[in-house]
Amino acid sequence: MSPPVAPAGWSRWLVPPAALSVHLSIGQAYAWSVFKPPLESALGLSGTQSALPFQLGIVMLGLSAAFGGTLVERNGPRWAMTVALVCFSSGFLLSALGAYTEQYWLIVLGYGFVGGIGLGIGYISPVSTLIKWFPDRPGMATGIAIMGFGGGALIASPWSAQMLESFGSDSSGIALAFLVHGLSYAVFMTLGVLLVRVPRTEKPAGDSGPSVLAGPQVSARSAVRTPQFWCLWVVLCMNVTAGIGILEKAAPMITDFFQNTSTTVSVSAAAGFVALLSAANMAGRIGWSSTSDLIGRKNIYRLYLGAGALMYLLIALVGDSSKPLFILCALVILSFYGGGFATIPAYLKDLFGTYQVGAIHGRLLTAWSTAGVLGPLIVNWIADRQEEAGKDGASLYTMSLFIMIGLLLIGFVANELVRPVHVRHHIPAPREAADVGAQQQPESA
């Protein structure tokens, strides 16, 4: 499938809606916690077991992004969005079959493995294209698209909760909810496939900023050999681990935190809390990433990691004494978490240029795969062990919260170590111009 080149006069502002149609769909992953209690009840699973489809999905997101990044650069965003559509929707259909037959391994295979491939390819599908359309405002451009991934649960969480209430929370009701998700998202993602375009070699209409190839350019193969890449890998991994463990267990977590107080949290209120977190995640992706265009990427990550650690400390020490404080701190944390995802492509563009930024971004998302296992595993495993020890309420999560604080501080140090890429890794300008002008296929992964 050839990348569709925009005709003369094509507005670059049509590209973000195409990206949003995909990211809003695959962002359903952040609403997985709504399905955890029904699955645990219907299939007799533990909290750790019910997290497995989500964990595997995030692992496959990072792996498919890493190995598919070069293919996305080579074949273009329409090919990538089509692959994402087929895999993500098929994953739901397999999960529906697994829930209906009460074969949990099919849910893990469908949602986690097949759907996770759709997550990874869909996530990186518009990034390189958006940066090339908006070289003057890369943080804002990627933030617009990636905020859809963070905001997907804002739609999916109440929608899923309503379906489970209407269809029932037994295995057949869960199966029907999965089926509706798969078919609906297939239709919505098709809009992005039809609308997306890549820019011509000249600057997009209305762009008064620098050329898309201004500044140093580094290939994906060279980028992974630099300390800057691995510093950013640690930054992303620590930030995601600290956020995703809480996000994956958000609905049961707020219920547990206040179960021994006079202000208990109902199931519907917990689903509403997940939706609020999604809104903060979404707002942070566009708000903080746009701010990074003004104050710089390193400064914005200092805020994400440093202030994020402070928010976790407040939750650990006094979170169960005040529901508004708990919610406020969680919303700030999720805004930083989302902002971190949306800012990382622009950070990569600043360090490595736009030449193969999509492929470099894909490789960096292996940090997300690692975090997708570590975060939920830390929170769920510790909570299960604490429950076995006879503890309940907020004490189930105290140790996890302090671990997350330590991880954020490690990320803070890694961010401080980031420096400009040494000139020996740069692609010489004549070769770069020839490569891009001829639309040469990027070097293989």
PDB file of C-alpha atoms in Angstrom, residues 171-358:
ATOM      1  CA  SER A 171     -19.272 -14.476  30.881  1.00  0.00           C
ATOM      2  CA  SER A 172     -21.901 -14.038  28.151  1.00  0.00           C
ATOM      3  CA  GLY A 173     -22.394 -10.351  29.017  1.00  0.00           C
ATOM      4  CA  ILE A 174     -18.650  -9.727  28.926  1.00  0.00           C
ATOM      5  CA  ALA A 175     -18.482 -11.539  25.566  1.00  0.00           C
ATOM      6  CA  LEU A 176     -21.179  -9.334  24.082  1.00  0.00           C
ATOM      7  CA  ALA A 177     -19.429  -6.199  25.350  1.00  0.00           C
ATOM      8  CA  PHE A 178     -16.168  -7.326  23.706  1.00  0.00           C
ATOM      9  CA  LEU A 179     -18.019  -8.022  20.449  1.00  0.00           C
ATOM     10  CA  VAL A 180     -19.583  -4.547  20.353  1.00  0.00           C
ATOM     11  CA  HIS A 181     -16.187  -2.977  21.052  1.00  0.00           C
ATOM     12  CA  GLY A 182     -14.499  -4.840  18.222  1.00  0.00           C
ATOM     13  CA  LEU A 183     -17.091  -3.946  15.582  1.00  0.00           C
ATOM     14  CA  SER A 184     -17.476  -0.312  16.677  1.00  0.00           C
ATOM     15  CA  TYR A 185     -13.766   0.422  16.727  1.00  0.00           C
ATOM     16  CA  ALA A 186     -13.326  -1.133  13.274  1.00  0.00           C
ATOM     17  CA  VAL A 187     -15.764   1.405  11.833  1.00  0.00           C
ATOM     18  CA  PHE A 188     -14.237   4.367  13.666  1.00  0.00           C
ATOM     19  CA  MET A 189     -10.636   3.525  12.769  1.00  0.00           C
ATOM     20  CA  THR A 190     -11.604   3.260   9.091  1.00  0.00           C
ATOM     21  CA  LEU A 191     -12.102   7.045   9.108  1.00  0.00           C
ATOM     22  CA  GLY A 192      -8.425   7.555   9.876  1.00  0.00           C
ATOM     23  CA  VAL A 193      -7.346   5.112   7.188  1.00  0.00           C
ATOM     24  CA  LEU A 194      -9.308   7.047   4.552  1.00  0.00           C
ATOM     25  CA  LEU A 195      -8.284  10.537   5.690  1.00  0.00           C
ATOM     26  CA  VAL A 196      -4.532  10.327   6.387  1.00  0.00           C
ATOM     27  CA  ARG A 197      -1.973  11.818   3.946  1.00  0.00           C
ATOM     28  CA  VAL A 198       1.795  12.331   3.938  1.00  0.00           C
ATOM     29  CA  PRO A 199       3.281  15.737   3.057  1.00  0.00           C
ATOM     30  CA  ARG A 200       5.066  16.556  -0.152  1.00  0.00           C
ATOM     31  CA  THR A 201       8.806  17.206   0.084  1.00  0.00           C
ATOM     32  CA  GLU A 202       8.261  20.946   0.351  1.00  0.00           C
ATOM     33  CA  LYS A 203       7.026  22.500   3.586  1.00  0.00           C
ATOM     34  CA  PRO A 204       3.277  22.169   4.261  1.00  0.00           C
ATOM     35  CA  ALA A 205       0.985  25.056   3.430  1.00  0.00           C
ATOM     36  CA  GLY A 206       0.820  27.569   6.237  1.00  0.00           C
ATOM     37  CA  ASP A 207       4.100  26.414   7.805  1.00  0.00           C
ATOM     38  CA  SER A 208       6.539  29.261   8.368  1.00  0.00           C
ATOM     39  CA  GLY A 209       8.809  27.145  10.565  1.00  0.00           C
ATOM     40  CA  PRO A 210      12.038  25.374   9.728  1.00  0.00           C
ATOM     41  CA  SER A 211      12.405  22.672   7.117  1.00  0.00           C
ATOM     42  CA  VAL A 212      11.391  19.166   8.195  1.00  0.00           C
ATOM     43  CA  LEU A 213      15.030  18.164   7.772  1.00  0.00           C
ATOM     44  CA  ALA A 214      16.623  21.129   9.544  1.00  0.00           C
ATOM     45  CA  GLY A 215      19.296  20.304  12.090  1.00  0.00           C
ATOM     46  CA  PRO A 216      21.212  17.075  12.797  1.00  0.00           C
ATOM     47  CA  GLN A 217      19.761  13.817  11.473  1.00  0.00           C
ATOM     48  CA  VAL A 218      20.485  10.379  12.929  1.00  0.00           C
ATOM     49  CA  SER A 219      19.395   6.980  11.597  1.00  0.00           C
ATOM     50  CA  ALA A 220      17.515   4.520  13.787  1.00  0.00           C
ATOM     51  CA  ARG A 221      20.451   2.096  13.711  1.00  0.00           C
ATOM     52  CA  SER A 222      22.847   4.781  14.956  1.00  0.00           C
ATOM     53  CA  ALA A 223      20.401   6.195  17.494  1.00  0.00           C
ATOM     54  CA  VAL A 224      20.210   2.988  19.530  1.00  0.00           C
ATOM     55  CA  ARG A 225      24.002   3.114  19.930  1.00  0.00           C
ATOM     56  CA  THR A 226      23.931   6.488  21.687  1.00  0.00           C
ATOM     57  CA  PRO A 227      23.723   7.088  25.461  1.00  0.00           C
ATOM     58  CA  GLN A 228      20.978   9.639  24.793  1.00  0.00           C
ATOM     59  CA  PHE A 229      18.651   6.930  23.508  1.00  0.00           C
ATOM     60  CA  TRP A 230      19.170   4.759  26.580  1.00  0.00           C
ATOM     61  CA  CYS A 231      18.802   7.682  28.978  1.00  0.00           C
ATOM     62  CA  LEU A 232      15.435   8.428  27.392  1.00  0.00           C
ATOM     63  CA  TRP A 233      14.610   4.706  27.531  1.00  0.00           C
ATOM     64  CA  VAL A 234      15.119   4.778  31.303  1.00  0.00           C
ATOM     65  CA  VAL A 235      13.133   8.024  31.616  1.00  0.00           C
ATOM     66  CA  LEU A 236      10.173   6.566  29.731  1.00  0.00           C
ATOM     67  CA  CYS A 237      10.342   3.182  31.466  1.00  0.00           C
ATOM     68  CA  MET A 238      10.411   4.659  34.980  1.00  0.00           C
ATOM     69  CA  ASN A 239       7.677   7.190  34.277  1.00  0.00           C
ATOM     70  CA  VAL A 240       5.402   4.592  32.667  1.00  0.00           C
ATOM     71  CA  THR A 241       6.013   1.939  35.338  1.00  0.00           C
ATOM     72  CA  ALA A 242       5.103   4.439  38.045  1.00  0.00           C
ATOM     73  CA  GLY A 243       1.883   5.423  36.292  1.00  0.00           C
ATOM     74  CA  ILE A 244       0.630   2.328  34.541  1.00  0.00           C
ATOM     75  CA  GLY A 245       0.552   0.140  37.653  1.00  0.00           C
ATOM     76  CA  ILE A 246      -1.859   2.537  39.330  1.00  0.00           C
ATOM     77  CA  LEU A 247      -3.862   3.170  36.162  1.00  0.00           C
ATOM     78  CA  GLU A 248      -4.371  -0.528  35.442  1.00  0.00           C
ATOM     79  CA  LYS A 249      -5.860  -1.013  38.934  1.00  0.00           C
ATOM     80  CA  ALA A 250      -7.557   2.380  39.224  1.00  0.00           C
ATOM     81  CA  ALA A 251     -11.149   1.220  39.769  1.00  0.00           C
ATOM     82  CA  PRO A 252     -10.452  -1.353  42.521  1.00  0.00           C
ATOM     83  CA  MET A 253      -7.743   0.861  44.022  1.00  0.00           C
ATOM     84  CA  ILE A 254      -9.978   3.821  44.855  1.00  0.00           C
ATOM     85  CA  THR A 255     -12.593   1.412  46.204  1.00  0.00           C
ATOM     86  CA  ASP A 256     -10.020  -0.224  48.485  1.00  0.00           C
ATOM     87  CA  PHE A 257      -8.510   3.079  49.620  1.00  0.00           C
ATOM     88  CA  PHE A 258     -11.791   4.290  51.124  1.00  0.00           C
ATOM     89  CA  GLN A 259     -13.508   1.028  52.056  1.00  0.00           C
ATOM     90  CA  ASN A 260     -12.842   1.563  55.772  1.00  0.00           C
ATOM     91  CA  THR A 261     -14.009   5.174  55.782  1.00  0.00           C
ATOM     92  CA  SER A 262     -17.379   6.876  55.888  1.00  0.00           C
ATOM     93  CA  THR A 263     -17.003   7.870  52.224  1.00  0.00           C
ATOM     94  CA  THR A 264     -16.949   4.524  50.451  1.00  0.00           C
ATOM     95  CA  VAL A 265     -16.784   4.372  46.660  1.00  0.00           C
ATOM     96  CA  SER A 266     -19.436   2.578  44.581  1.00  0.00           C
ATOM     97  CA  VAL A 267     -18.738   0.595  41.429  1.00  0.00           C
ATOM     98  CA  SER A 268     -20.186   3.323  39.204  1.00  0.00           C
ATOM     99  CA  ALA A 269     -18.186   6.003  41.029  1.00  0.00           C
ATOM    100  CA  ALA A 270     -15.019   3.946  40.552  1.00  0.00           C
ATOM    101  CA  ALA A 271     -15.736   3.768  36.816  1.00  0.00           C
ATOM    102  CA  GLY A 272     -16.209   7.534  36.886  1.00  0.00           C
ATOM    103  CA  PHE A 273     -12.813   7.873  38.561  1.00  0.00           C
ATOM    104  CA  VAL A 274     -11.243   5.899  35.692  1.00  0.00           C
ATOM    105  CA  ALA A 275     -12.899   8.297  33.249  1.00  0.00           C
ATOM    106  CA  LEU A 276     -11.532  11.292  35.195  1.00  0.00           C
ATOM    107  CA  LEU A 277      -8.046   9.812  35.070  1.00  0.00           C
ATOM    108  CA  SER A 278      -8.475   9.380  31.334  1.00  0.00           C
ATOM    109  CA  ALA A 279      -9.450  13.038  30.987  1.00  0.00           C
ATOM    110  CA  ALA A 280      -6.351  14.104  32.928  1.00  0.00           C
ATOM    111  CA  ASN A 281      -4.216  11.747  30.856  1.00  0.00           C
ATOM    112  CA  MET A 282      -5.651  13.256  27.678  1.00  0.00           C
ATOM    113  CA  ALA A 283      -5.343  16.876  28.835  1.00  0.00           C
ATOM    114  CA  GLY A 284      -1.748  16.319  29.913  1.00  0.00           C
ATOM    115  CA  ARG A 285      -0.816  14.940  26.512  1.00  0.00           C
ATOM    116  CA  ILE A 286      -1.793  18.090  24.668  1.00  0.00           C
ATOM    117  CA  GLY A 287      -1.247  20.635  27.467  1.00  0.00           C
ATOM    118  CA  TRP A 288       2.156  19.586  28.769  1.00  0.00           C
ATOM    119  CA  SER A 289       3.544  18.585  25.355  1.00  0.00           C
ATOM    120  CA  SER A 290       2.580  21.990  23.935  1.00  0.00           C
ATOM    121  CA  THR A 291       4.230  23.617  26.953  1.00  0.00           C
ATOM    122  CA  SER A 292       7.408  21.690  26.130  1.00  0.00           C
ATOM    123  CA  ASP A 293       7.615  23.632  22.848  1.00  0.00           C
ATOM    124  CA  LEU A 294       8.042  26.756  24.996  1.00  0.00           C
ATOM    125  CA  ILE A 295      10.190  25.634  27.953  1.00  0.00           C
ATOM    126  CA  GLY A 296      12.093  22.693  26.464  1.00  0.00           C
ATOM    127  CA  ARG A 297      11.847  18.917  26.763  1.00  0.00           C
ATOM    128  CA  LYS A 298      14.336  18.456  29.604  1.00  0.00           C
ATOM    129  CA  ASN A 299      12.573  21.041  31.772  1.00  0.00           C
ATOM    130  CA  ILE A 300       9.150  19.505  31.223  1.00  0.00           C
ATOM    131  CA  TYR A 301      10.455  16.062  32.192  1.00  0.00           C
ATOM    132  CA  ARG A 302      11.904  17.552  35.362  1.00  0.00           C
ATOM    133  CA  LEU A 303       8.345  18.565  36.185  1.00  0.00           C
ATOM    134  CA  TYR A 304       6.833  15.187  35.268  1.00  0.00           C
ATOM    135  CA  LEU A 305       9.292  13.173  37.341  1.00  0.00           C
ATOM    136  CA  GLY A 306       9.974  15.493  40.273  1.00  0.00           C
ATOM    137  CA  ALA A 307       6.458  16.763  40.937  1.00  0.00           C
ATOM    138  CA  GLY A 308       5.078  13.303  40.134  1.00  0.00           C
ATOM    139  CA  ALA A 309       7.154  11.791  42.947  1.00  0.00           C
ATOM    140  CA  LEU A 310       5.749  14.431  45.314  1.00  0.00           C
ATOM    141  CA  MET A 311       2.168  13.541  44.334  1.00  0.00           C
ATOM    142  CA  TYR A 312       2.796   9.858  45.033  1.00  0.00           C
ATOM    143  CA  LEU A 313       4.270  10.762  48.421  1.00  0.00           C
ATOM    144  CA  LEU A 314       1.120  12.698  49.349  1.00  0.00           C
ATOM    145  CA  ILE A 315      -1.106   9.754  48.370  1.00  0.00           C
ATOM    146  CA  ALA A 316       1.048   7.327  50.353  1.00  0.00           C
ATOM    147  CA  LEU A 317       1.063   9.456  53.499  1.00  0.00           C
ATOM    148  CA  VAL A 318      -2.369  11.124  53.634  1.00  0.00           C
ATOM    149  CA  GLY A 319      -4.306   9.914  50.560  1.00  0.00           C
ATOM    150  CA  ASP A 320      -6.861   7.871  52.514  1.00  0.00           C
ATOM    151  CA  SER A 321      -7.738  10.783  54.804  1.00  0.00           C
ATOM    152  CA  SER A 322      -9.175  12.970  52.041  1.00  0.00           C
ATOM    153  CA  LYS A 323     -10.937  11.792  48.912  1.00  0.00           C
ATOM    154  CA  PRO A 324     -10.525  15.178  47.112  1.00  0.00           C
ATOM    155  CA  LEU A 325      -6.768  15.118  47.843  1.00  0.00           C
ATOM    156  CA  PHE A 326      -6.456  11.553  46.581  1.00  0.00           C
ATOM    157  CA  ILE A 327      -8.336  12.374  43.378  1.00  0.00           C
ATOM    158  CA  LEU A 328      -6.424  15.622  42.802  1.00  0.00           C
ATOM    159  CA  CYS A 329      -3.013  13.965  43.226  1.00  0.00           C
ATOM    160  CA  ALA A 330      -4.062  11.089  40.956  1.00  0.00           C
ATOM    161  CA  LEU A 331      -5.230  13.527  38.273  1.00  0.00           C
ATOM    162  CA  VAL A 332      -1.934  15.454  38.386  1.00  0.00           C
ATOM    163  CA  ILE A 333       0.044  12.190  38.192  1.00  0.00           C
ATOM    164  CA  LEU A 334      -1.944  11.025  35.179  1.00  0.00           C
ATOM    165  CA  SER A 335      -1.523  14.371  33.443  1.00  0.00           C
ATOM    166  CA  PHE A 336       2.256  13.993  33.847  1.00  0.00           C
ATOM    167  CA  TYR A 337       2.067  10.371  32.751  1.00  0.00           C
ATOM    168  CA  GLY A 338       0.212  11.322  29.574  1.00  0.00           C
ATOM    169  CA  GLY A 339       2.409  14.343  28.975  1.00  0.00           C
ATOM    170  CA  GLY A 340       5.470  12.115  29.123  1.00  0.00           C
ATOM    171  CA  PHE A 341       4.161   9.946  26.296  1.00  0.00           C
ATOM    172  CA  ALA A 342       3.229  12.912  24.116  1.00  0.00           C
ATOM    173  CA  THR A 343       6.512  14.755  24.645  1.00  0.00           C
ATOM    174  CA  ILE A 344       8.879  11.861  23.956  1.00  0.00           C
ATOM    175  CA  PRO A 345       8.537  11.964  20.124  1.00  0.00           C
ATOM    176  CA  ALA A 346       9.435  15.677  20.145  1.00  0.00           C
ATOM    177  CA  TYR A 347      12.357  14.965  22.498  1.00  0.00           C
ATOM    178  CA  LEU A 348      13.565  12.334  20.013  1.00  0.00           C
ATOM    179  CA  LYS A 349      13.124  14.769  17.139  1.00  0.00           C
ATOM    180  CA  ASP A 350      15.221  17.384  18.978  1.00  0.00           C
ATOM    181  CA  LEU A 351      18.036  14.886  19.565  1.00  0.00           C
ATOM    182  CA  PHE A 352      17.937  12.719  16.428  1.00  0.00           C
ATOM    183  CA  GLY A 353      16.074  14.763  13.783  1.00  0.00           C
ATOM    184  CA  THR A 354      13.119  13.687  11.662  1.00  0.00           C
ATOM    185  CA  TYR A 355      14.948  11.322   9.269  1.00  0.00           C
ATOM    186  CA  GLN A 356      13.793   8.088  10.964  1.00  0.00           C
ATOM    187  CA  VAL A 357      12.073   9.446  14.047  1.00  0.00           C
ATOM    188  CA  GLY A 358       9.160   7.000  13.700  1.00  0.00           C
TER     189      GLY A 358
END
